[in-house]
Amino acid sequence: MAEKLHPVRGMKDLFNEDYNAHEYIISTAKSVAELYGFEGASVPILEHTGVFARTLGEASDVVSKEMYSFLDKSNDSLTMRPEFTAGIMRAFISGGMHHQLPMKLFSNGPLFRYDRPQAGRLRQFHQLNYEFLGADGVYSDAEMLMLAQHTFEALGIAGDFTLELNSLGCKESRTRYQEMLFDYFTQYSNELSEDSKRRLLKNPMRILDSKDNGDKKIVATAPSIESSYSAEAHKYFNDLQNLLSIMNVHYKLNPKLVRGLDYYCHTAFEFTTDKLGAQSAIGGGGRYDGLSKIMGGPEMPSIGFALGIERIALMKRFTTIATRPIFIIPIGDENLEHAATIAANLRTQNIPTMLEHKGKIARRMQNADKARARYVVFIGSDEVASGNYKVKDMDNGQESFMSLEAIGHLK
Ligand code: HAM
């Protein structure tokens, strides 16, 4: 007997309502993004491993544990994208798109992270991703956060999340803070969790968002990030908060928010909810002014964020109203050709039309029901001869005879 096939752990098939919910979330988000000048962009799922390994941070969970990397037939190390940002930056640099700046890019699609699957955490998941390349000045930060809030409003989930906001400071303040944290956590190096011992050497800031209870106690009295800000970083963050208040964007300051990826500076944020248990982040992002340079591109201020589609889909039931088709039932093989011409005619008028020519009539009526057909049109020899077709209204059961033209005007 053939081996039983099953999906890869943490990877889901999408059908029916699940598929429709994803499509609805994507199209709603895309039309909101267009209001802010975003255009669609798509980059490959596979990139050279260096694109992610050199940019997301060696100590990040994504690079150290979660990447799907493999050698291809030419012995090149490739990685299935765990996020969009580095791939988009690679595309910007290798495509020489400097003259197109500023660019606002919206993408969506699958990402891959080898993490322990649980509700809201998958190994193949999907994001709505927004990148604003060449985003200079604090208004861009505020506008990105307005865009996120607008998107949640359009999806009807605006009341269910908190925008947690922090500033990681400029490059110099970040380095200063890393040093302060290194000195502080070194005093407790024996008490830290194994993960945090590793982070202490590579990126002490990551210890701040450790989930380990022992670490949390040590983190509680760690030096505050604010004490490391330069005057410039201070001003940037204050200006942003002023703008957000003026624009009516609600936020909560969280000085321990550091983000799981290394490329951020200044503004960093997450959208969290208490509706999804352990996986509380619906999305996150921030400013990544240094990333282009690290990847061999020009100096370029940028900001972006991503929202997890699966997590949004868990927030509420997105019921979409699919258009209801006209269902054509030819009676007898001899009338199939005529019925097929009618179906083709209706479709050229943009009317969704299904035709089923095999099986008992009762069975075909059941399938019309299943397809949520609005009308069923029967095509027998009498109808073909007279050009008047029997039409059944599936909502009230009434039957009448109609010309093809009248069928085309049915609502
Ligand atoms: P991230 O915080 O790693 O950021 O992911 C953003 C969102 O993707 C998360 O808040 C979550 O909703 C969803 N997500 C992440 N991992 C999983 C998973 N295993 N299963 C289900 N959903 C998941 C980034 O990816 C950055 N590239 C965002 C960004 C764009 N920063 C600047 N531009």
Tab-separated table of C-alpha atoms and ligand atoms in Angstrom:
chain	number	residue	atom	x	y	z
A	1	MET	CA	0.000	0.000	0.000
A	2	ALA	CA	1.199	3.516	-0.759
A	3	GLU	CA	2.596	5.467	2.181
A	4	LYS	CA	0.028	7.817	3.711
A	5	LEU	CA	0.766	11.410	2.707
A	6	HIS	CA	0.521	14.239	5.200
A	7	PRO	CA	1.477	17.909	5.239
A	8	VAL	CA	4.819	19.046	6.624
A	9	ARG	CA	4.519	19.873	10.338
A	10	GLY	CA	3.566	23.516	10.890
A	11	MET	CA	2.446	24.014	7.282
A	12	LYS	CA	-1.240	24.420	6.524
A	13	ASP	CA	-3.458	23.925	3.514
A	14	LEU	CA	-5.930	26.719	2.887
A	15	PHE	CA	-9.396	25.949	1.567
A	16	ASN	CA	-12.883	27.432	1.676
A	17	GLU	CA	-13.387	30.007	4.455
A	18	ASP	CA	-9.711	29.936	5.473
A	19	TYR	CA	-8.622	30.704	1.936
A	20	ASN	CA	-11.302	33.393	1.544
A	21	ALA	CA	-10.346	35.015	4.855
A	22	HIS	CA	-6.700	35.267	3.709
A	23	GLU	CA	-7.731	36.749	0.362
A	24	TYR	CA	-10.048	39.215	2.072
A	25	ILE	CA	-7.347	40.341	4.522
A	26	ILE	CA	-4.846	40.797	1.684
A	27	SER	CA	-7.167	42.753	-0.598
A	28	THR	CA	-8.435	44.970	2.242
A	29	ALA	CA	-4.880	45.707	3.368
A	30	LYS	CA	-3.729	46.383	-0.180
A	31	SER	CA	-6.457	48.905	-0.856
A	32	VAL	CA	-5.667	50.762	2.385
A	33	ALA	CA	-1.928	50.724	1.517
A	34	GLU	CA	-2.746	52.263	-1.872
A	35	LEU	CA	-4.301	55.236	-0.069
A	36	TYR	CA	-0.825	55.908	1.328
A	37	GLY	CA	0.949	55.586	-2.019
A	38	PHE	CA	2.126	51.968	-1.702
A	39	GLU	CA	2.707	49.839	-4.790
A	40	GLY	CA	2.889	46.060	-4.993
A	41	ALA	CA	6.269	44.292	-5.095
A	42	SER	CA	7.204	40.635	-5.110
A	43	VAL	CA	10.604	39.080	-4.396
A	44	PRO	CA	11.700	35.420	-4.640
A	45	ILE	CA	11.050	32.948	-1.847
A	46	LEU	CA	14.652	31.720	-2.139
A	47	GLU	CA	17.645	33.966	-1.513
A	48	HIS	CA	21.336	33.320	-0.933
A	49	THR	CA	21.684	32.527	2.768
A	50	GLY	CA	23.934	35.572	3.312
A	51	VAL	CA	21.025	37.918	2.545
A	52	PHE	CA	19.443	36.926	5.854
A	53	ALA	CA	22.390	35.608	7.882
A	54	ARG	CA	24.360	38.847	7.621
A	55	THR	CA	21.443	41.196	8.256
A	56	LEU	CA	18.961	39.807	10.771
A	57	GLY	CA	21.629	39.233	13.431
A	58	GLU	CA	23.646	36.150	14.296
A	59	ALA	CA	22.133	36.039	17.784
A	60	SER	CA	18.550	36.382	16.574
A	61	ASP	CA	16.389	33.276	16.964
A	62	VAL	CA	15.525	33.486	13.281
A	63	VAL	CA	19.147	33.120	12.125
A	64	SER	CA	20.479	30.918	14.908
A	65	LYS	CA	17.637	28.377	14.973
A	66	GLU	CA	14.842	28.943	12.511
A	67	MET	CA	16.124	29.257	8.967
A	68	TYR	CA	15.267	26.693	6.316
A	69	SER	CA	18.663	26.628	4.569
A	70	PHE	CA	20.024	24.022	2.170
A	71	LEU	CA	22.643	23.503	-0.505
A	72	ASP	CA	21.251	23.476	-4.031
A	73	LYS	CA	22.630	21.366	-6.882
A	74	SER	CA	25.375	23.946	-7.526
A	75	ASN	CA	26.389	23.812	-3.856
A	76	ASP	CA	25.097	27.322	-3.211
A	77	SER	CA	23.622	27.821	0.239
A	78	LEU	CA	20.059	29.065	-0.196
A	79	THR	CA	17.443	30.017	2.399
A	80	MET	CA	13.669	30.081	2.204
A	81	ARG	CA	12.836	33.631	3.226
A	82	PRO	CA	12.006	33.987	6.946
A	83	GLU	CA	10.929	37.616	6.357
A	84	PHE	CA	10.594	40.145	3.533
A	85	THR	CA	12.753	43.113	4.543
A	86	ALA	CA	16.234	41.771	3.732
A	87	GLY	CA	15.034	40.283	0.415
A	88	ILE	CA	13.452	43.578	-0.620
A	89	MET	CA	16.612	45.441	0.270
A	90	ARG	CA	18.635	42.909	-1.742
A	91	ALA	CA	16.302	43.481	-4.715
A	92	PHE	CA	16.596	47.259	-4.358
A	93	ILE	CA	20.400	47.102	-4.329
A	94	SER	CA	20.927	44.446	-6.998
A	95	GLY	CA	18.297	46.070	-9.227
A	96	GLY	CA	20.009	49.479	-8.936
A	97	MET	CA	16.738	51.200	-8.042
A	98	HIS	CA	18.338	54.219	-6.304
A	99	HIS	CA	16.901	56.672	-8.817
A	100	GLN	CA	13.370	55.489	-7.946
A	101	LEU	CA	13.538	56.632	-4.303
A	102	PRO	CA	11.452	57.143	-2.269
A	103	MET	CA	9.675	53.788	-2.707
A	104	LYS	CA	6.684	52.497	-0.789
A	105	LEU	CA	6.360	48.766	-1.302
A	106	PHE	CA	3.563	46.432	-0.263
A	107	SER	CA	4.114	42.664	-0.422
A	108	ASN	CA	2.393	39.566	0.807
A	109	GLY	CA	3.164	35.887	0.658
A	110	PRO	CA	4.586	32.900	2.532
A	111	LEU	CA	7.554	32.962	4.902
A	112	PHE	CA	9.319	30.068	6.593
A	113	ARG	CA	10.629	29.707	10.137
A	114	TYR	CA	11.541	26.434	11.792
A	115	ASP	CA	9.976	27.095	15.176
A	116	ARG	CA	7.895	24.856	17.457
A	117	PRO	CA	4.399	25.006	15.940
A	118	GLN	CA	1.449	26.029	18.139
A	119	ALA	CA	-1.743	28.048	17.745
A	120	GLY	CA	-0.781	31.170	15.792
A	121	ARG	CA	2.772	29.954	15.176
A	122	LEU	CA	3.487	28.080	11.980
A	123	ARG	CA	6.517	27.011	10.027
A	124	GLN	CA	4.988	28.372	6.860
A	125	PHE	CA	3.062	31.548	7.600
A	126	HIS	CA	2.022	34.631	5.646
A	127	GLN	CA	2.631	38.323	6.138
A	128	LEU	CA	1.381	41.639	4.866
A	129	ASN	CA	4.624	43.558	4.523
A	130	TYR	CA	5.216	47.272	4.138
A	131	GLU	CA	8.578	48.901	3.368
A	132	PHE	CA	9.167	52.600	2.912
A	133	LEU	CA	12.644	52.978	1.387
A	134	GLY	CA	14.167	56.444	1.520
A	135	ALA	CA	11.835	57.388	4.392
A	136	ASP	CA	13.450	60.507	5.748
A	137	GLY	CA	12.148	62.329	8.798
A	138	VAL	CA	9.825	61.590	11.635
A	139	TYR	CA	6.609	62.150	9.670
A	140	SER	CA	7.332	58.891	7.786
A	141	ASP	CA	7.383	56.972	11.070
A	142	ALA	CA	4.076	58.526	12.113
A	143	GLU	CA	2.503	57.825	8.737
A	144	MET	CA	3.505	54.153	8.823
A	145	LEU	CA	1.816	53.818	12.205
A	146	MET	CA	-1.253	55.602	10.879
A	147	LEU	CA	-1.305	53.162	7.974
A	148	ALA	CA	-1.192	50.198	10.381
A	149	GLN	CA	-4.006	51.629	12.486
A	150	HIS	CA	-6.058	52.376	9.364
A	151	THR	CA	-5.557	48.785	8.201
A	152	PHE	CA	-6.778	47.382	11.526
A	153	GLU	CA	-9.798	49.687	11.324
A	154	ALA	CA	-10.610	48.524	7.794
A	155	LEU	CA	-10.380	44.915	9.003
A	156	GLY	CA	-12.630	45.674	11.983
A	157	ILE	CA	-10.071	44.727	14.661
A	158	ALA	CA	-8.794	48.171	15.671
A	159	GLY	CA	-10.093	47.863	19.230
A	160	ASP	CA	-8.302	44.580	19.864
A	161	PHE	CA	-4.654	45.515	19.841
A	162	THR	CA	-2.132	47.807	21.529
A	163	LEU	CA	0.630	49.617	19.696
A	164	GLU	CA	3.731	49.170	21.868
A	165	LEU	CA	6.362	51.737	21.037
A	166	ASN	CA	10.014	52.217	21.846
A	167	SER	CA	13.066	53.942	20.476
A	168	LEU	CA	16.309	52.017	20.197
A	169	GLY	CA	18.166	55.280	19.678
A	170	CYS	CA	20.657	56.130	16.950
A	171	LYS	CA	23.604	53.878	16.083
A	172	GLU	CA	25.840	55.452	18.741
A	173	SER	CA	23.223	55.316	21.490
A	174	ARG	CA	22.480	51.711	20.596
A	175	THR	CA	26.150	50.756	20.885
A	176	ARG	CA	26.350	52.619	24.191
A	177	TYR	CA	23.304	50.787	25.509
A	178	GLN	CA	24.693	47.402	24.443
A	179	GLU	CA	27.830	48.165	26.459
A	180	MET	CA	25.828	49.249	29.505
A	181	LEU	CA	23.741	46.085	29.314
A	182	PHE	CA	26.810	43.913	28.808
A	183	ASP	CA	28.340	45.289	32.023
A	184	TYR	CA	25.057	44.938	33.889
A	185	PHE	CA	24.202	41.388	32.790
A	186	THR	CA	27.788	40.169	33.195
A	187	GLN	CA	27.313	40.542	36.962
A	188	TYR	CA	24.563	37.933	36.713
A	189	SER	CA	26.105	35.752	34.028
A	190	ASN	CA	25.831	32.591	36.160
A	191	GLU	CA	22.133	33.123	36.834
A	192	LEU	CA	21.034	33.852	33.268
A	193	SER	CA	19.257	31.211	31.169
A	194	GLU	CA	21.354	29.334	28.603
A	195	ASP	CA	19.816	31.344	25.767
A	196	SER	CA	20.580	34.608	27.493
A	197	LYS	CA	24.177	33.571	28.234
A	198	ARG	CA	24.571	33.194	24.486
A	199	ARG	CA	22.844	36.553	23.872
A	200	LEU	CA	25.125	38.250	26.412
A	201	LEU	CA	28.099	37.669	24.133
A	202	LYS	CA	26.354	38.400	20.847
A	203	ASN	CA	23.585	40.921	21.550
A	204	PRO	CA	22.816	41.715	25.216
A	205	MET	CA	19.772	43.787	24.226
A	206	ARG	CA	17.949	40.603	23.263
A	207	ILE	CA	18.020	39.518	26.920
A	208	LEU	CA	15.463	42.269	27.602
A	209	ASP	CA	12.694	40.324	25.899
A	210	SER	CA	13.611	36.926	27.330
A	211	LYS	CA	10.577	34.857	28.312
A	212	ASP	CA	12.516	33.054	31.076
A	213	ASN	CA	11.221	33.926	34.566
A	214	GLY	CA	14.707	34.025	36.137
A	215	ASP	CA	15.908	36.365	33.371
A	216	LYS	CA	12.852	38.548	33.805
A	217	LYS	CA	13.806	39.293	37.438
A	218	ILE	CA	17.290	40.383	36.393
A	219	VAL	CA	15.879	42.420	33.498
A	220	ALA	CA	13.540	44.308	35.841
A	221	THR	CA	16.417	46.342	37.307
A	222	ALA	CA	18.501	46.648	34.135
A	223	PRO	CA	19.569	50.143	33.026
A	224	SER	CA	16.864	51.928	31.054
A	225	ILE	CA	17.324	52.462	27.355
A	226	GLU	CA	16.527	56.142	27.687
A	227	SER	CA	19.702	56.754	29.653
A	228	SER	CA	21.720	55.908	26.543
A	229	TYR	CA	19.914	58.183	24.066
A	230	SER	CA	21.854	60.929	22.340
A	231	ALA	CA	20.210	64.387	22.199
A	232	GLU	CA	19.272	63.602	18.591
A	233	ALA	CA	17.648	60.266	19.497
A	234	HIS	CA	15.732	61.945	22.316
A	235	LYS	CA	14.402	64.646	20.027
A	236	TYR	CA	13.443	62.169	17.305
A	237	PHE	CA	11.421	60.083	19.707
A	238	ASN	CA	9.729	63.104	21.301
A	239	ASP	CA	8.821	64.509	17.895
A	240	LEU	CA	7.306	61.171	16.909
A	241	GLN	CA	5.196	60.998	20.047
A	242	ASN	CA	3.921	64.529	19.457
A	243	LEU	CA	2.940	63.703	15.902
A	244	LEU	CA	1.191	60.506	16.962
A	245	SER	CA	-0.867	62.389	19.510
A	246	ILE	CA	-1.848	64.988	16.908
A	247	MET	CA	-2.777	62.215	14.455
A	248	ASN	CA	-4.773	60.356	17.099
A	249	VAL	CA	-2.645	57.222	16.976
A	250	HIS	CA	-2.809	55.519	20.379
A	251	TYR	CA	0.301	53.849	21.760
A	252	LYS	CA	1.866	52.542	24.929
A	253	LEU	CA	5.544	53.108	25.618
A	254	ASN	CA	7.477	49.913	26.258
A	255	PRO	CA	11.158	50.618	26.976
A	256	LYS	CA	11.921	46.862	27.020
A	257	LEU	CA	10.733	46.318	23.466
A	258	VAL	CA	13.792	45.422	21.397
A	259	ARG	CA	12.415	43.359	18.444
A	260	GLY	CA	13.784	39.968	17.456
A	261	LEU	CA	15.755	41.148	14.424
A	262	ASP	CA	18.958	43.189	14.615
A	263	TYR	CA	18.630	45.804	11.912
A	264	TYR	CA	16.468	48.332	13.787
A	265	CYS	CA	17.385	51.774	15.090
A	266	HIS	CA	15.285	54.636	16.476
A	267	THR	CA	11.602	53.710	16.216
A	268	ALA	CA	10.644	50.110	17.045
A	269	PHE	CA	7.114	48.889	17.601
A	270	GLU	CA	4.844	45.903	17.953
A	271	PHE	CA	1.097	45.450	17.730
A	272	THR	CA	0.026	43.133	20.508
A	273	THR	CA	-3.243	41.601	21.591
A	274	ASP	CA	-4.420	39.595	24.568
A	275	LYS	CA	-6.797	37.635	22.347
A	276	LEU	CA	-4.281	35.118	20.989
A	277	GLY	CA	-2.669	33.591	24.080
A	278	ALA	CA	1.085	33.167	23.899
A	279	GLN	CA	1.414	34.486	20.344
A	280	SER	CA	0.483	38.017	21.259
A	281	ALA	CA	2.231	39.881	18.421
A	282	ILE	CA	0.056	40.554	15.399
A	283	GLY	CA	2.795	42.566	13.791
A	284	GLY	CA	5.902	44.600	14.279
A	285	GLY	CA	8.505	46.718	12.641
A	286	GLY	CA	10.628	49.788	12.912
A	287	ARG	CA	13.250	51.979	11.360
A	288	TYR	CA	16.263	50.306	9.721
A	289	ASP	CA	18.418	53.183	8.489
A	290	GLY	CA	21.639	51.117	8.572
A	291	LEU	CA	20.506	48.044	6.633
A	292	SER	CA	21.165	49.285	3.109
A	293	LYS	CA	24.782	50.168	3.956
A	294	ILE	CA	25.402	46.773	5.621
A	295	MET	CA	24.204	45.099	2.422
A	296	GLY	CA	26.474	47.170	0.167
A	297	GLY	CA	23.907	49.786	-0.832
A	298	PRO	CA	23.754	53.555	-0.313
A	299	GLU	CA	23.073	55.319	2.958
A	300	MET	CA	19.263	55.172	3.043
A	301	PRO	CA	16.809	55.859	5.841
A	302	SER	CA	13.938	53.368	5.790
A	303	ILE	CA	11.087	52.106	7.903
A	304	GLY	CA	8.727	49.165	7.612
A	305	PHE	CA	6.533	46.665	9.355
A	306	ALA	CA	4.818	43.344	8.800
A	307	LEU	CA	1.521	41.898	10.010
A	308	GLY	CA	0.924	38.164	10.401
A	309	ILE	CA	-2.048	37.113	8.271
A	310	GLU	CA	-2.752	33.904	10.235
A	311	ARG	CA	-2.823	35.857	13.488
A	312	ILE	CA	-5.180	38.475	12.025
A	313	ALA	CA	-7.398	35.648	10.772
A	314	LEU	CA	-7.558	34.263	14.328
A	315	MET	CA	-8.794	37.605	15.696
A	316	LYS	CA	-12.252	37.325	14.201
A	317	ARG	CA	-14.258	35.373	11.663
A	318	PHE	CA	-13.850	37.040	8.318
A	319	THR	CA	-16.907	35.946	6.420
A	320	THR	CA	-16.730	36.972	2.830
A	321	ILE	CA	-19.751	37.183	0.606
A	322	ALA	CA	-18.926	35.240	-2.526
A	323	THR	CA	-20.894	36.135	-5.632
A	324	ARG	CA	-23.605	33.576	-6.227
A	325	PRO	CA	-23.506	31.900	-9.603
A	326	ILE	CA	-26.176	31.005	-12.133
A	327	PHE	CA	-26.231	27.220	-12.381
A	328	ILE	CA	-27.083	25.673	-15.738
A	329	ILE	CA	-28.525	22.183	-16.006
A	330	PRO	CA	-28.827	20.767	-19.512
A	331	ILE	CA	-31.429	17.999	-19.764
A	332	GLY	CA	-30.217	15.278	-22.099
A	333	ASP	CA	-26.816	15.077	-23.813
A	334	GLU	CA	-28.333	16.522	-27.000
A	335	ASN	CA	-28.793	19.891	-25.266
A	336	LEU	CA	-25.272	20.171	-23.811
A	337	GLU	CA	-23.907	22.166	-26.726
A	338	HIS	CA	-26.676	24.746	-26.499
A	339	ALA	CA	-26.287	24.968	-22.714
A	340	ALA	CA	-22.514	25.431	-23.118
A	341	THR	CA	-23.108	28.360	-25.504
A	342	ILE	CA	-25.416	29.981	-22.972
A	343	ALA	CA	-22.898	29.545	-20.153
A	344	ALA	CA	-20.183	31.099	-22.334
A	345	ASN	CA	-22.513	33.979	-23.200
A	346	LEU	CA	-23.307	34.725	-19.530
A	347	ARG	CA	-19.627	34.619	-18.566
A	348	THR	CA	-18.763	37.180	-21.255
A	349	GLN	CA	-21.277	39.415	-19.426
A	350	ASN	CA	-19.193	38.852	-16.238
A	351	ILE	CA	-21.888	36.702	-14.662
A	352	PRO	CA	-20.416	33.798	-12.648
A	353	THR	CA	-21.880	30.674	-14.249
A	354	MET	CA	-21.547	26.968	-13.538
A	355	LEU	CA	-22.732	24.147	-15.749
A	356	GLU	CA	-23.196	20.551	-14.716
A	357	HIS	CA	-24.216	18.079	-17.348
A	358	LYS	CA	-23.772	14.669	-15.698
A	359	GLY	CA	-25.849	12.847	-13.145
A	360	LYS	CA	-29.435	12.752	-11.899
A	361	ILE	CA	-31.260	16.086	-11.836
A	362	ALA	CA	-31.839	15.811	-8.051
A	363	ARG	CA	-28.119	15.326	-7.526
A	364	ARG	CA	-27.285	18.279	-9.725
A	365	MET	CA	-29.797	20.437	-7.801
A	366	GLN	CA	-27.990	19.471	-4.576
A	367	ASN	CA	-24.723	20.638	-6.123
A	368	ALA	CA	-26.385	23.905	-7.178
A	369	ASP	CA	-27.347	24.371	-3.535
A	370	LYS	CA	-23.824	23.603	-2.410
A	371	ALA	CA	-22.479	26.207	-4.862
A	372	ARG	CA	-24.960	28.701	-3.332
A	373	ALA	CA	-26.464	29.238	-6.791
A	374	ARG	CA	-28.901	32.150	-7.013
A	375	TYR	CA	-30.781	30.725	-10.013
A	376	VAL	CA	-30.858	27.416	-11.823
A	377	VAL	CA	-31.550	27.463	-15.562
A	378	PHE	CA	-32.848	24.209	-17.102
A	379	ILE	CA	-32.099	23.609	-20.737
A	380	GLY	CA	-34.284	20.909	-22.301
A	381	SER	CA	-35.336	20.406	-25.922
A	382	ASP	CA	-38.468	22.587	-25.517
A	383	GLU	CA	-36.364	25.448	-24.168
A	384	VAL	CA	-33.852	25.116	-26.994
A	385	ALA	CA	-36.697	25.180	-29.565
A	386	SER	CA	-38.533	28.173	-28.029
A	387	GLY	CA	-35.562	30.232	-26.735
A	388	ASN	CA	-37.469	30.487	-23.448
A	389	TYR	CA	-35.698	28.812	-20.525
A	390	LYS	CA	-37.082	27.478	-17.270
A	391	VAL	CA	-35.455	29.408	-14.411
A	392	LYS	CA	-35.735	28.470	-10.743
A	393	ASP	CA	-35.170	31.140	-8.100
A	394	MET	CA	-33.264	29.208	-5.412
A	395	ASP	CA	-34.251	31.612	-2.617
A	396	ASN	CA	-38.046	31.371	-2.967
A	397	GLY	CA	-38.406	28.246	-5.133
A	398	GLN	CA	-40.439	30.054	-7.815
A	399	GLU	CA	-40.098	28.972	-11.402
A	400	SER	CA	-40.604	31.077	-14.520
A	401	PHE	CA	-39.650	31.099	-18.192
A	402	MET	CA	-37.192	33.665	-19.501
A	403	SER	CA	-35.239	34.626	-22.593
A	404	LEU	CA	-31.440	34.565	-22.533
A	405	GLU	CA	-31.449	38.361	-22.492
A	406	ALA	CA	-33.678	38.432	-19.396
A	407	ILE	CA	-31.438	35.847	-17.683
A	408	GLY	CA	-28.484	38.174	-18.323
A	409	HIS	CA	-30.300	40.882	-16.379
A	410	LEU	CA	-31.100	38.736	-13.338
A	411	LYS	CA	-29.698	40.101	-10.098
B	1	HAM	P1	8.540	39.915	12.823
B	1	HAM	O1	8.193	40.575	14.118
B	1	HAM	O2	9.576	38.856	12.857
B	1	HAM	O3	8.986	41.087	11.856
B	1	HAM	O4	7.223	39.318	12.170
B	1	HAM	C1	6.083	40.128	11.959
B	1	HAM	C2	4.813	39.338	12.269
B	1	HAM	O5	4.775	38.124	11.511
B	1	HAM	C3	4.681	38.860	13.701
B	1	HAM	O6	4.231	39.892	14.551
B	1	HAM	C4	3.661	37.743	13.555
B	1	HAM	O7	2.348	38.267	13.474
B	1	HAM	C5	4.028	37.142	12.214
B	1	HAM	N1	4.833	35.915	12.437
B	1	HAM	C6	6.164	35.837	12.668
B	1	HAM	N2	6.530	34.548	12.823
B	1	HAM	C7	5.418	33.808	12.693
B	1	HAM	C8	5.132	32.394	12.748
B	1	HAM	N3	6.101	31.487	12.957
B	1	HAM	N4	3.854	31.983	12.571
B	1	HAM	C9	2.849	32.881	12.343
B	1	HAM	N5	3.070	34.217	12.275
B	1	HAM	C10	4.325	34.673	12.446
B	1	HAM	C11	9.441	40.901	10.584
B	1	HAM	O8	9.305	39.896	9.942
B	1	HAM	C12	10.059	42.165	9.980
B	1	HAM	N6	10.589	41.804	8.654
B	1	HAM	C13	9.021	43.262	9.899
B	1	HAM	C14	9.545	44.493	9.226
B	1	HAM	C15	9.241	44.923	7.980
B	1	HAM	N7	10.439	45.321	9.752
B	1	HAM	C16	10.703	46.250	8.861
B	1	HAM	N8	10.007	46.011	7.772
